Short mmCIF file of C-alpha atoms in Angstrom, two decimals:
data_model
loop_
_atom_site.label_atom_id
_atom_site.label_comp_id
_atom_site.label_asym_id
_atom_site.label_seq_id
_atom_site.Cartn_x
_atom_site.Cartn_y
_atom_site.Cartn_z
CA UNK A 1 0.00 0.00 0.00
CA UNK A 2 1.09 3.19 -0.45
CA UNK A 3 2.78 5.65 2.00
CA UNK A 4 0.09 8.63 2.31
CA UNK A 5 1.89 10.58 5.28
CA UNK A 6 3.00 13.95 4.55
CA UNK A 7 4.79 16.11 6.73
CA UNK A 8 4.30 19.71 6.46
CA UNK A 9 7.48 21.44 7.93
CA UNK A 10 6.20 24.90 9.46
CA UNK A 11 10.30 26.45 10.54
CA UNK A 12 7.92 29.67 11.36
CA UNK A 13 4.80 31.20 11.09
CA UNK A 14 4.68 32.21 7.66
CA UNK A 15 3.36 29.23 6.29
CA UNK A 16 0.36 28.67 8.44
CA UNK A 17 -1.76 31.27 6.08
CA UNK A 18 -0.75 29.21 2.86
CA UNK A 19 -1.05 25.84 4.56
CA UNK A 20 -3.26 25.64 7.61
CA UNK A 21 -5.76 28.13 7.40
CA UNK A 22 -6.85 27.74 3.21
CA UNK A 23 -8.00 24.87 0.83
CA UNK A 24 -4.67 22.77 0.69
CA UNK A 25 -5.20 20.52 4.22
CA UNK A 26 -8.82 20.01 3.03
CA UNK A 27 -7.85 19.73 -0.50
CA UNK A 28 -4.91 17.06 0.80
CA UNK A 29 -7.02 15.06 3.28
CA UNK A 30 -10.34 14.22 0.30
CA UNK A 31 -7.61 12.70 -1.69
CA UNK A 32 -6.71 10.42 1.11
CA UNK A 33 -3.68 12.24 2.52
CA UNK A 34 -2.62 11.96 6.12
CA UNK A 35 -0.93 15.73 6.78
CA UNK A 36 0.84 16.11 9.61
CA UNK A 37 1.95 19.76 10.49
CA UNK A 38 6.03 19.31 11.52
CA UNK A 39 5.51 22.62 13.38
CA UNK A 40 8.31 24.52 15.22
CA UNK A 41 5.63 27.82 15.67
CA UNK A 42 4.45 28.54 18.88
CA UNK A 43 0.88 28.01 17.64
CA UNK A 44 -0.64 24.78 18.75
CA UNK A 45 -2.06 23.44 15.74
CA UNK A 46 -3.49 20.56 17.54
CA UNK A 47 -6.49 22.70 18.70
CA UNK A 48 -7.50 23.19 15.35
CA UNK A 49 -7.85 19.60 14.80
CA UNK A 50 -4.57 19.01 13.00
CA UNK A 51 -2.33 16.70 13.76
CA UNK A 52 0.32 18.27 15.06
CA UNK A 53 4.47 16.88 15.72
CA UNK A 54 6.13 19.75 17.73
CA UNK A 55 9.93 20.71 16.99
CA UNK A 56 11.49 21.45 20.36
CA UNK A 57 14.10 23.88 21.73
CA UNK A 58 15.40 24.39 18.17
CA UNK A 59 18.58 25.70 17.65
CA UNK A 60 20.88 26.27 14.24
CA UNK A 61 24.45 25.14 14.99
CA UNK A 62 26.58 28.86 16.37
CA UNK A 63 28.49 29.61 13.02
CA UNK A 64 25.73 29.02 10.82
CA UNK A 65 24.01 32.31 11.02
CA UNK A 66 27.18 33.32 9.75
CA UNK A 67 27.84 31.37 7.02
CA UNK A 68 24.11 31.90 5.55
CA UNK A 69 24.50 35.85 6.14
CA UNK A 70 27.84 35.16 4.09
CA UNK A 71 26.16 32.76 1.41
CA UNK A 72 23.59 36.18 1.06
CA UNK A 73 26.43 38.54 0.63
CA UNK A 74 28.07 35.91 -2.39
CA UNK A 75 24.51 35.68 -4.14
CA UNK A 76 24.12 39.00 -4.23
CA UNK A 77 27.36 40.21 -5.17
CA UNK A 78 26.76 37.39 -8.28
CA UNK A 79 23.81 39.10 -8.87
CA UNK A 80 25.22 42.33 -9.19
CA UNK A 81 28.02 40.78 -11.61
CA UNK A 82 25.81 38.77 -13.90
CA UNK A 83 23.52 41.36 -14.32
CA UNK A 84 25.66 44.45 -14.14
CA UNK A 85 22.95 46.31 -11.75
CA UNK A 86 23.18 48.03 -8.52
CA UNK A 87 19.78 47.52 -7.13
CA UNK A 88 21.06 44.39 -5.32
CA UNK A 89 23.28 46.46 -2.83
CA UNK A 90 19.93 47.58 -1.88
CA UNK A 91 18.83 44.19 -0.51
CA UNK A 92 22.08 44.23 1.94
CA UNK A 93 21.23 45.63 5.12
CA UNK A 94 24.84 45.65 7.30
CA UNK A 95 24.66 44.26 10.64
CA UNK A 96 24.49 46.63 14.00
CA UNK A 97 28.29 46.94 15.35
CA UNK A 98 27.87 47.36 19.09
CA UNK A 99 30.02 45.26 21.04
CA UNK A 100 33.75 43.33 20.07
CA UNK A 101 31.44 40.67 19.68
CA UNK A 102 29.43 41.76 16.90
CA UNK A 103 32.37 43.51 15.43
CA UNK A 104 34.02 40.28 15.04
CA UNK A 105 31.00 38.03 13.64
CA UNK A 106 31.12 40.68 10.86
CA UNK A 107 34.25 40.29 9.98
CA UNK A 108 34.07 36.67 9.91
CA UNK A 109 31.39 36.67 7.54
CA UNK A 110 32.95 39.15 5.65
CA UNK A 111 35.90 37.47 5.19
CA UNK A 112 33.92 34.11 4.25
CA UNK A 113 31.95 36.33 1.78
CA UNK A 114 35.52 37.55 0.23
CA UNK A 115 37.17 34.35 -0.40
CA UNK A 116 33.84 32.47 -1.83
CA UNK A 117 32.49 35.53 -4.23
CA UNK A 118 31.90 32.47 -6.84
CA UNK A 119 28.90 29.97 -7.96
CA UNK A 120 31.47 27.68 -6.69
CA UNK A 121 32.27 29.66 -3.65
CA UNK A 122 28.25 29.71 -3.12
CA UNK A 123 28.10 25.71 -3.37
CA UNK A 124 31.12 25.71 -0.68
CA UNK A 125 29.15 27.76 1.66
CA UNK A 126 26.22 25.54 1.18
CA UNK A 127 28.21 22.34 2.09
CA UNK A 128 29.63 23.96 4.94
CA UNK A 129 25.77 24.88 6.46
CA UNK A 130 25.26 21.14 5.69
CA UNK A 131 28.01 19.59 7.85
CA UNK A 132 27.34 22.00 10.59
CA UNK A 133 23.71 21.23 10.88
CA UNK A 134 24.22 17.45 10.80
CA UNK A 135 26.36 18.27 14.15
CA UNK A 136 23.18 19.59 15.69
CA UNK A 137 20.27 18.32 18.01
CA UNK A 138 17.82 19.49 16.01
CA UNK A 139 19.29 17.28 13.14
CA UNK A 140 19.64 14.39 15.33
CA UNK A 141 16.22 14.91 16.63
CA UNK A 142 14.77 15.55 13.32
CA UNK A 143 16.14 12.09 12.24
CA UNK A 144 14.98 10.11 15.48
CA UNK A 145 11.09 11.65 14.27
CA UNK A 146 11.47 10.58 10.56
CA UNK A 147 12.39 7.09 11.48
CA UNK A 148 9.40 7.06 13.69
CA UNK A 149 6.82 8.42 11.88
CA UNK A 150 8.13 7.54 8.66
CA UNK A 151 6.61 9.95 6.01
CA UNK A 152 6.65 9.50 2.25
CA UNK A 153 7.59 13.42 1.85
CA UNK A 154 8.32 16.66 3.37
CA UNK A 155 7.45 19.81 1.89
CA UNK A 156 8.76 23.13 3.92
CA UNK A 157 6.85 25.87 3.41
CA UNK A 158 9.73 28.47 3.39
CA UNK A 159 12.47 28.74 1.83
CA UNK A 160 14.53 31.13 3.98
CA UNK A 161 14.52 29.78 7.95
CA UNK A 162 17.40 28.26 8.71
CA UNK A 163 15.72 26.20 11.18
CA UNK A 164 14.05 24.00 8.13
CA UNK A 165 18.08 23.24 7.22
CA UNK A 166 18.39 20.34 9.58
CA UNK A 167 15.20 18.48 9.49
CA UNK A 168 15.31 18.56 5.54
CA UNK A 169 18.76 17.33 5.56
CA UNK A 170 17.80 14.22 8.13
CA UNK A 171 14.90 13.74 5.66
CA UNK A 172 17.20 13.97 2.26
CA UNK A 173 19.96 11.79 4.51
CA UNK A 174 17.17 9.13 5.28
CA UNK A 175 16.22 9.38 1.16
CA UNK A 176 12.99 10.82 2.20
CA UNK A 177 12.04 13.58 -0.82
CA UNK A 178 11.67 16.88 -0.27
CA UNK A 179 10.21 20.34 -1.30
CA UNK A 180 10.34 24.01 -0.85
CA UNK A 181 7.40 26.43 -1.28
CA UNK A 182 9.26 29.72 -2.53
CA UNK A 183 6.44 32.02 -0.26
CA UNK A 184 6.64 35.35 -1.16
CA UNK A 185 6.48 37.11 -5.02
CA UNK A 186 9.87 39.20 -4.38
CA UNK A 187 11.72 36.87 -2.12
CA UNK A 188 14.63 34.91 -5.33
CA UNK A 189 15.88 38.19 -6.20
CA UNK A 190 17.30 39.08 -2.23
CA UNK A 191 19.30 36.34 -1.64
CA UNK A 192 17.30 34.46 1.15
CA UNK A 193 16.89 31.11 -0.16
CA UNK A 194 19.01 29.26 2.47
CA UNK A 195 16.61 26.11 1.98
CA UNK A 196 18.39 23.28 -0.49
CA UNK A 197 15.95 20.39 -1.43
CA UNK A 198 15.52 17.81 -4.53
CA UNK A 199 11.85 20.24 -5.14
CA UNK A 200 10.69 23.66 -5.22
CA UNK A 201 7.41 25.04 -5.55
CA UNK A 202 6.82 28.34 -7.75
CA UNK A 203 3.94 30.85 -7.71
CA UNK A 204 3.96 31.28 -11.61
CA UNK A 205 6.53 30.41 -15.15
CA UNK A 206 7.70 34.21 -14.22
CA UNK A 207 9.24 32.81 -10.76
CA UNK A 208 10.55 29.74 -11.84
CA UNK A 209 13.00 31.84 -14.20
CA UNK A 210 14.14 33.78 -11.57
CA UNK A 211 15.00 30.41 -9.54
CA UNK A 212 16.86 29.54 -12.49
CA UNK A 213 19.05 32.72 -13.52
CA UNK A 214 19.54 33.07 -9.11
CA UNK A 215 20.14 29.30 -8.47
CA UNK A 216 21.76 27.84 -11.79
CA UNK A 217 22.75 24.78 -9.39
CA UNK A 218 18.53 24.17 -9.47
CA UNK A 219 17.87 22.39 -12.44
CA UNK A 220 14.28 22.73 -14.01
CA UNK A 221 12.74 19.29 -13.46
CA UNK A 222 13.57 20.52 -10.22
CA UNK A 223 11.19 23.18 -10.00
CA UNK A 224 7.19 22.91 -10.30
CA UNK A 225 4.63 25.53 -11.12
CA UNK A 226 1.64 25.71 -8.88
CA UNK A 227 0.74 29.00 -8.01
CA UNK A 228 0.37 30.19 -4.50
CA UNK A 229 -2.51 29.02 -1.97
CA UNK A 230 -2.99 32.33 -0.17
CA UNK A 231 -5.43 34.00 -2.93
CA UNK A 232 -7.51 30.82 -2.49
CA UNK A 233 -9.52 32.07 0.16
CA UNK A 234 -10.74 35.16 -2.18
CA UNK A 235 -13.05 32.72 -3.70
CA UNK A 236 -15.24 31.68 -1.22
CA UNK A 237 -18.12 33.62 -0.92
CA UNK A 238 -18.99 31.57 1.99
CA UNK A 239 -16.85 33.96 3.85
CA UNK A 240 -18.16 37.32 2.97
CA UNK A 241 -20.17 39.15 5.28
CA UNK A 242 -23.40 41.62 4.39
CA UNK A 243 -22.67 45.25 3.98
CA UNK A 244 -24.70 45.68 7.04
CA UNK A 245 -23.18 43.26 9.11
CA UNK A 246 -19.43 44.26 8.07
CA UNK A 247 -20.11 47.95 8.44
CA UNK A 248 -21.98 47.22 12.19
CA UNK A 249 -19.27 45.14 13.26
CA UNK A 250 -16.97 47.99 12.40
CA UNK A 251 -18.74 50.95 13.55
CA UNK A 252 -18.49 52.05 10.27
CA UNK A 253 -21.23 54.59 8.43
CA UNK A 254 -23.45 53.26 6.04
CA UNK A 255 -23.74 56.45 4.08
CA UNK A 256 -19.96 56.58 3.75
CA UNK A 257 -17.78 55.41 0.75
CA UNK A 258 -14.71 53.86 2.40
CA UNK A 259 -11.27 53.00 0.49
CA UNK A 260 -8.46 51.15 2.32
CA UNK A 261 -5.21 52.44 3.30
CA UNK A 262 -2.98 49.22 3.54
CA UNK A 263 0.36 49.69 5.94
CA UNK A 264 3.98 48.52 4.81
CA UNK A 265 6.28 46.99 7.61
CA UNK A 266 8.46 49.65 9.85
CA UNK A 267 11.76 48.74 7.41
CA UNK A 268 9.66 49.10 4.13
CA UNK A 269 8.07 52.14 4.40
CA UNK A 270 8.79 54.36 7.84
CA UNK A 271 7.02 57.24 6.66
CA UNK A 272 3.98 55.47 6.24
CA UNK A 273 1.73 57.62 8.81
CA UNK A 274 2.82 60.47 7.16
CA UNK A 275 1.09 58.99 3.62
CA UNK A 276 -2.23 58.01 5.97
CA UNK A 277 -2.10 61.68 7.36
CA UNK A 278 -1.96 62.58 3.29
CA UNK A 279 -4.57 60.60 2.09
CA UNK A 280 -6.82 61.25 5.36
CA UNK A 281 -6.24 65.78 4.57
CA UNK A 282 -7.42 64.39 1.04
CA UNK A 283 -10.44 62.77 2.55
CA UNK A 284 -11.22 65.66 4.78
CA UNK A 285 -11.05 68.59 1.56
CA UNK A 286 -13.45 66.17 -0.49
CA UNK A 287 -15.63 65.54 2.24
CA UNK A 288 -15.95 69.53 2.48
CA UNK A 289 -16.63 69.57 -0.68
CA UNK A 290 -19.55 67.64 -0.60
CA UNK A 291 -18.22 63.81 -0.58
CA UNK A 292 -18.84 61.79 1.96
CA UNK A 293 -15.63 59.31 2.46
CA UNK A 294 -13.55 56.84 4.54
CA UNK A 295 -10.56 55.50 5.05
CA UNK A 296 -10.30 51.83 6.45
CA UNK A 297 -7.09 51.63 7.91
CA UNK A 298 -5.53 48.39 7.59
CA UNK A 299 -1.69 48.15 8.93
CA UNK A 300 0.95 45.91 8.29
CA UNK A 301 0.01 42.05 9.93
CA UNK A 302 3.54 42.25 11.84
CA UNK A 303 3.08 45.84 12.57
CA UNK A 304 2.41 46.39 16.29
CA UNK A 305 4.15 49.54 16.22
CA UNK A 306 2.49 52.72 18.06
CA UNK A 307 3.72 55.17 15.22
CA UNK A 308 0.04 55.34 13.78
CA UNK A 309 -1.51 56.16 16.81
CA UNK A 310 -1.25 59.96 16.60
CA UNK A 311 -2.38 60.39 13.22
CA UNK A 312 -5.62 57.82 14.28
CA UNK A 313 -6.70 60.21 16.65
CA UNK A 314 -6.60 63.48 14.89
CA UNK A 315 -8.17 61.86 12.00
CA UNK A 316 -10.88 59.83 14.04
CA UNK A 317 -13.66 61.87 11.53
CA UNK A 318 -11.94 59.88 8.71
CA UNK A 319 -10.10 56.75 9.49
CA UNK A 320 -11.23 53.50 10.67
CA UNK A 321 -8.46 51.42 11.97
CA UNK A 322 -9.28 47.75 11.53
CA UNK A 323 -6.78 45.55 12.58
CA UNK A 324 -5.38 42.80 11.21
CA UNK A 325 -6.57 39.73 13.28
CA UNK A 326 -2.95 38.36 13.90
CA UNK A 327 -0.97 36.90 17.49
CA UNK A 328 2.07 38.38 18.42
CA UNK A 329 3.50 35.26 20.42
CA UNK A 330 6.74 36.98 20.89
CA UNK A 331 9.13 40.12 19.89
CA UNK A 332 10.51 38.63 16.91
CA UNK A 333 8.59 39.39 13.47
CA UNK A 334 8.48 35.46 12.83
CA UNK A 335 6.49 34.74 16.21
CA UNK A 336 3.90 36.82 15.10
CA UNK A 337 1.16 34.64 13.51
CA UNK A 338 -1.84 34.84 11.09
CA UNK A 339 -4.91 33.34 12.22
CA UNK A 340 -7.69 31.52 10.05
CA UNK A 341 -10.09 34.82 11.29
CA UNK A 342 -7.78 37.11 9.16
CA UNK A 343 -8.38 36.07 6.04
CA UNK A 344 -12.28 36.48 6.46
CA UNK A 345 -11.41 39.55 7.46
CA UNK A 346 -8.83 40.42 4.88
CA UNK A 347 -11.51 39.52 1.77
CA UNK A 348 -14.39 41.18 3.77
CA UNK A 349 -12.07 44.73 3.83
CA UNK A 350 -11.46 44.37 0.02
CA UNK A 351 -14.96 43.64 -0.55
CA UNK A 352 -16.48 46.96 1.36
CA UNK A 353 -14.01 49.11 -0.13
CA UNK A 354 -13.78 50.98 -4.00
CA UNK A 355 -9.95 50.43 -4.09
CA UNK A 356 -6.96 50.45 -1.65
CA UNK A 357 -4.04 52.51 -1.78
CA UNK A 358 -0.49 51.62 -0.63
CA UNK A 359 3.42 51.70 -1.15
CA UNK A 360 4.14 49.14 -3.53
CA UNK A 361 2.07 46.23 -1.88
CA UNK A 362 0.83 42.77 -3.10
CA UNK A 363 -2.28 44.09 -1.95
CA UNK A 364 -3.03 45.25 -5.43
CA UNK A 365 -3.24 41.35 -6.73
CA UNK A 366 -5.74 40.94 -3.68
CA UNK A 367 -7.88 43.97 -5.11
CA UNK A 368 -8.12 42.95 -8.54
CA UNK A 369 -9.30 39.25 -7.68
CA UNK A 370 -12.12 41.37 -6.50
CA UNK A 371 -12.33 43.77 -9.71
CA UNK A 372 -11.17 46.84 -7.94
CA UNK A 373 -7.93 49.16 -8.58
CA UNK A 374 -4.97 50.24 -6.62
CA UNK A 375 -3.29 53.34 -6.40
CA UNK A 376 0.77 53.11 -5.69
CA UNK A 377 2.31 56.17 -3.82
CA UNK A 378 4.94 57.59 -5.71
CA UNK A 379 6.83 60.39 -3.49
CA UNK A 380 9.36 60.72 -1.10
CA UNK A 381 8.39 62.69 2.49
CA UNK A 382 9.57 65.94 3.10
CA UNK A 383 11.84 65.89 6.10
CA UNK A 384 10.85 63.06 6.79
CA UNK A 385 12.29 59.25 8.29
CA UNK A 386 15.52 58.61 6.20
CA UNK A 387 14.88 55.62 4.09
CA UNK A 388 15.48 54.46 0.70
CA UNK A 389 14.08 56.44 -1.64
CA UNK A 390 10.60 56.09 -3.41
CA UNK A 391 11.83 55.41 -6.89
CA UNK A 392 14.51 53.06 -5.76
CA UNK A 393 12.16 50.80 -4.37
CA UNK A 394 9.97 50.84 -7.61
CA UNK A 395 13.31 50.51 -9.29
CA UNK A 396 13.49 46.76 -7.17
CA UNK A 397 13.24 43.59 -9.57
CA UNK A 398 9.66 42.46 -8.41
CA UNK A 399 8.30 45.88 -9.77
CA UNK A 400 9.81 44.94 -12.98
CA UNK A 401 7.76 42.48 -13.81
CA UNK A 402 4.57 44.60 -14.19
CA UNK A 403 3.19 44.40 -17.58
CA UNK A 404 2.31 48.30 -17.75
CA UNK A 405 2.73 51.10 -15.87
CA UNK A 406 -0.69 51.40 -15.82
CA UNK A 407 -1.53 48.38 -13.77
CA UNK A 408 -2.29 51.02 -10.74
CA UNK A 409 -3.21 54.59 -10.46
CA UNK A 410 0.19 56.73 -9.33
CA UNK A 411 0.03 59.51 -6.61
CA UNK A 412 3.00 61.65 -7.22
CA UNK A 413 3.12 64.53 -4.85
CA UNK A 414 0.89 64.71 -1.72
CA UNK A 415 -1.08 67.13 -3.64
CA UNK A 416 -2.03 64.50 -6.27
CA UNK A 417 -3.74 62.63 -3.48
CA UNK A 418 -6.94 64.32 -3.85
CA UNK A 419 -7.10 64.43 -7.45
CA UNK A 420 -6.30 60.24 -7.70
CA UNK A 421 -8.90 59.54 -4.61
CA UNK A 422 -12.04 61.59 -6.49
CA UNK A 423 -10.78 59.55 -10.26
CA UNK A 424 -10.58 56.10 -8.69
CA UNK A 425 -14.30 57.22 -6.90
CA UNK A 426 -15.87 58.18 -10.45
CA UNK A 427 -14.04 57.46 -13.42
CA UNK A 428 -14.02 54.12 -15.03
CA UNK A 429 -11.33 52.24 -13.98
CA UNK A 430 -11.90 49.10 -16.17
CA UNK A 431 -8.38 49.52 -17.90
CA UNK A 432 -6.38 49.75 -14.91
CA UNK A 433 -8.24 46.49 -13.54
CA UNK A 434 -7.30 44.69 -16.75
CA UNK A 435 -3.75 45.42 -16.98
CA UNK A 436 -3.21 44.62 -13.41
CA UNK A 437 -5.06 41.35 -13.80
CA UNK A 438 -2.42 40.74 -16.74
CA UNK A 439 0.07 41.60 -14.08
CA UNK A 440 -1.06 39.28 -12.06
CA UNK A 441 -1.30 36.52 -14.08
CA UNK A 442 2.24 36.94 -15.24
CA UNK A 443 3.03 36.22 -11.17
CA UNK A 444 0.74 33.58 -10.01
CA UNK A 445 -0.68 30.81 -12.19
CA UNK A 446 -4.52 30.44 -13.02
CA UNK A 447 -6.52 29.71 -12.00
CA UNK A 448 -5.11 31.17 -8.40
CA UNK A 449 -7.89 29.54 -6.78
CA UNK A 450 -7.01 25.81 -7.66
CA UNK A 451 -3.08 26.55 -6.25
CA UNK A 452 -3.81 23.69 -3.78
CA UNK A 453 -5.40 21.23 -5.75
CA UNK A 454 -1.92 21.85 -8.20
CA UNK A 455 0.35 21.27 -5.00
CA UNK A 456 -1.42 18.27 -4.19
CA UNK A 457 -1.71 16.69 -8.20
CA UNK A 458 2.37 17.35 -8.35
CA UNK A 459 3.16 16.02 -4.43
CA UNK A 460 1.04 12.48 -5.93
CA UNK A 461 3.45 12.70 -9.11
CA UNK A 462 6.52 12.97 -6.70
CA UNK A 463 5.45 10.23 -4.35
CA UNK A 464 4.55 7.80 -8.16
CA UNK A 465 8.31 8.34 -9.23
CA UNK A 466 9.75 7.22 -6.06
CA UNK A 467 7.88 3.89 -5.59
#
């Protein structure tokens, strides 16, 4: 009979949205599936029914945090010489220097990054994280589990956590296959992929070229289109609330026409409450002039940050904060953890909003599942947080893939906010829908909202080959 266990390695919190909390457990389980959830989060999956193997008191071996923030310095550098571009320096971010200590961990790693600035160099660095990690517990631990439980597969659902390097490597040791889920649309270009296994999963044909030209040591039968689960979700009208209901729940005012004003992270975009303090002067001048708009705040899932709180009160006529429904288990952006809640949430915002408005966020695929445009902030702050600069990060190689500049509306000066707010409101907005729909398409494959059923047909394929 056939081995149907699958272990799902969670090294951190991002993959619960993709893999717990849309179609792909359900999706997994009706084809006869037994998923278990290798989980090193601090969210107990077991009390949502799933089976759940905890990963204990893991720990990376002490120099390998150095080598992988090495192996990111050679990739990039690569990058930079392959392609003969800058923007890569801009994906560097150089370590605090506080102490002797941290001092001399840089120069380490610096020196590792100097004498392996090579594909070959790259693969050395690689080997190296290998044989340190097979000196760990975790590794040891990770093999006494596989032997146990004995699963036909293992497919990580991140490709950066160096806390997934040891359990893949008991798995790939034991000849157990395994697979990567690359998560996020503009994660190849950075350098993060610290993750080696004999699969990876890609969101679209666009993504799996970038594996390729970043990774030339992945070969393509290595690499499987599927599309990502985390649009599924957008689908299911089961999910969406009334008008009335969503606006009561709220406190929000029937008579009102709301947009949404989605947050970036702190690092991404620091001036963001100066753009919400824009768009909210914007709201006030139209609503003076007759209007009668909102603003649905909606901040950054791993932003618990205060630095919106002053603009939230003095604009209480004209933004609604509604908060992401996420659990910070601890300090450390990768303890803080979507819940199933969330994405209800997340589709019911979009649906009880005419468009959203942002700094360069995937939020404008969400939007135009739902037929509605985005508007992309274009301007740097006056005198404001120093950061990098506005056109820099629309200069960064995700961006590049849009199919037209006119997949979203631009706001170029604060004084353009009004004007783009009142267009979006009554103009027809039918091209910029299409062309970001094109965009999107180029990024994730469609259908989006059979990703799960794809990761399951190609997991079945995987598991055929080996038998």
């Amino acid at each position: 009979m056939q081995n149907k266990k699958i272990f799902i390695l969670l090294p951190d919190g991002i993959g619960l949205r993709n893999f717990a909390f849309t179609d792909f457990y359900n999706t997994g389980t009706a084809s006869g599936y037994e998923i278990v959830f290798w989980n090193n989060t601090p969210f107990d999956l077991s009390d949502l029914g799933f089976a759940d193997i905890k990963i204990e008191k893991a720990k990376s071996h002490p120099l390998t945090d150095l080598y992988k923030n090495a192996l990111k310095i050679v990739e990039l550098r690569l990058s930079i010489k392959k392609s003969k571009d800058s923007i890569y320096e801009s994906y560097y971010f150089p370590p605090k220097i506080n102490s002797i200590k941290s001092f001399l961990k840089n120069a380490y790693t610096q020196s590792i990054a100097f004498f392996h600035t090579s594909n070959r160099g790259s693969q050395r660095i690689r080997t190296k994280i290998g044989q340190l990690e097979r000196k760990t517990k975790l590794y040891h631990d990770s093999l006494e589990t596989l032997k146990k439980e004995k699963p036909a597969f293992v497919f990580c659902t991140n490709q950066r956590v160096m806390l997934g390097v040891a359990p893949l490597l008991a798995a790939q040791d034991l000849g157990i296959p395994t697979a990567c889920f690359i998560f996020s649309w503009d994660n190849l270009p950075k350098g993060t992929k610290i993750i080696e296994t004999d699969f990876y999963f890609v969101w679209s044909q666009h993504m799996k070229a970038e594996l390729r030209y970043y990774y030339p040591h992945v070969q393509e039968d290595q690499i499987i289109v599927t599309g990502t689960p985390q649009f599924e979700t957008h689908f299911d009208n089961s999910k969406l609330q009334s008008k009335a209901e969503f606006f009561q729940s709220h406190k929000l005012d029937e008579a009102k026409r709301y947009f949404c004003f989605s947050g970036d992270d702190v690092t991404t975009s620091p001036n963001d409450p100066q753009y919400l303090e824009d768009a909210a002067k914007a709201v006030r001048s139209l609503n003076q002039k007759g209007h009668n708009l909102g603003i649905i705040f909606r901040r950054c899932p791993v932003d618990f940050s205060k630095r919106y709180d002053a603009i939230l009160t003095e604009y209480a006529d004209c933004i609604t904060a509604i908060a992401p429904k996420w659990i910070k288990k601890a300090e450390s952006w990768n303890t803080i953890l979507p819940t199933k809640a969330d994405l209800a949430l997340q589709i019911n915002t979009i649906n009880n909003t005419d468009f959203v408005i942002n700094l360069g966020s995937s939020m404008v695929f969400d939007y135009v599942i739902f037929k509605k445009p985005c508007a992309f902030i274009n301007y740097d702050v006056k005198d404001g947080i120093p950061c990098r600069l506005v056109k820099d990060t629309y200069n960064l190689i995700h961006f590049r893939s849009m199919t037209s500049r006119q997949c979203v509306a631009w706001i170029n000066s604060p004084q353009e906010m009004e004007t783009v707010i009142l267009s979006l409101l009554t103009q027809n907005n039918d091209s910029l829908i299409t062309n970001a729909g094109q965009w999107f398409e180029k990024i994730n494959q469609h259908p989006p909202q059979q990703a799960s059923e794809r990761i399951w047909n190609a997991i079945s394929q995987l598991i055929s080959q080996q038998l």
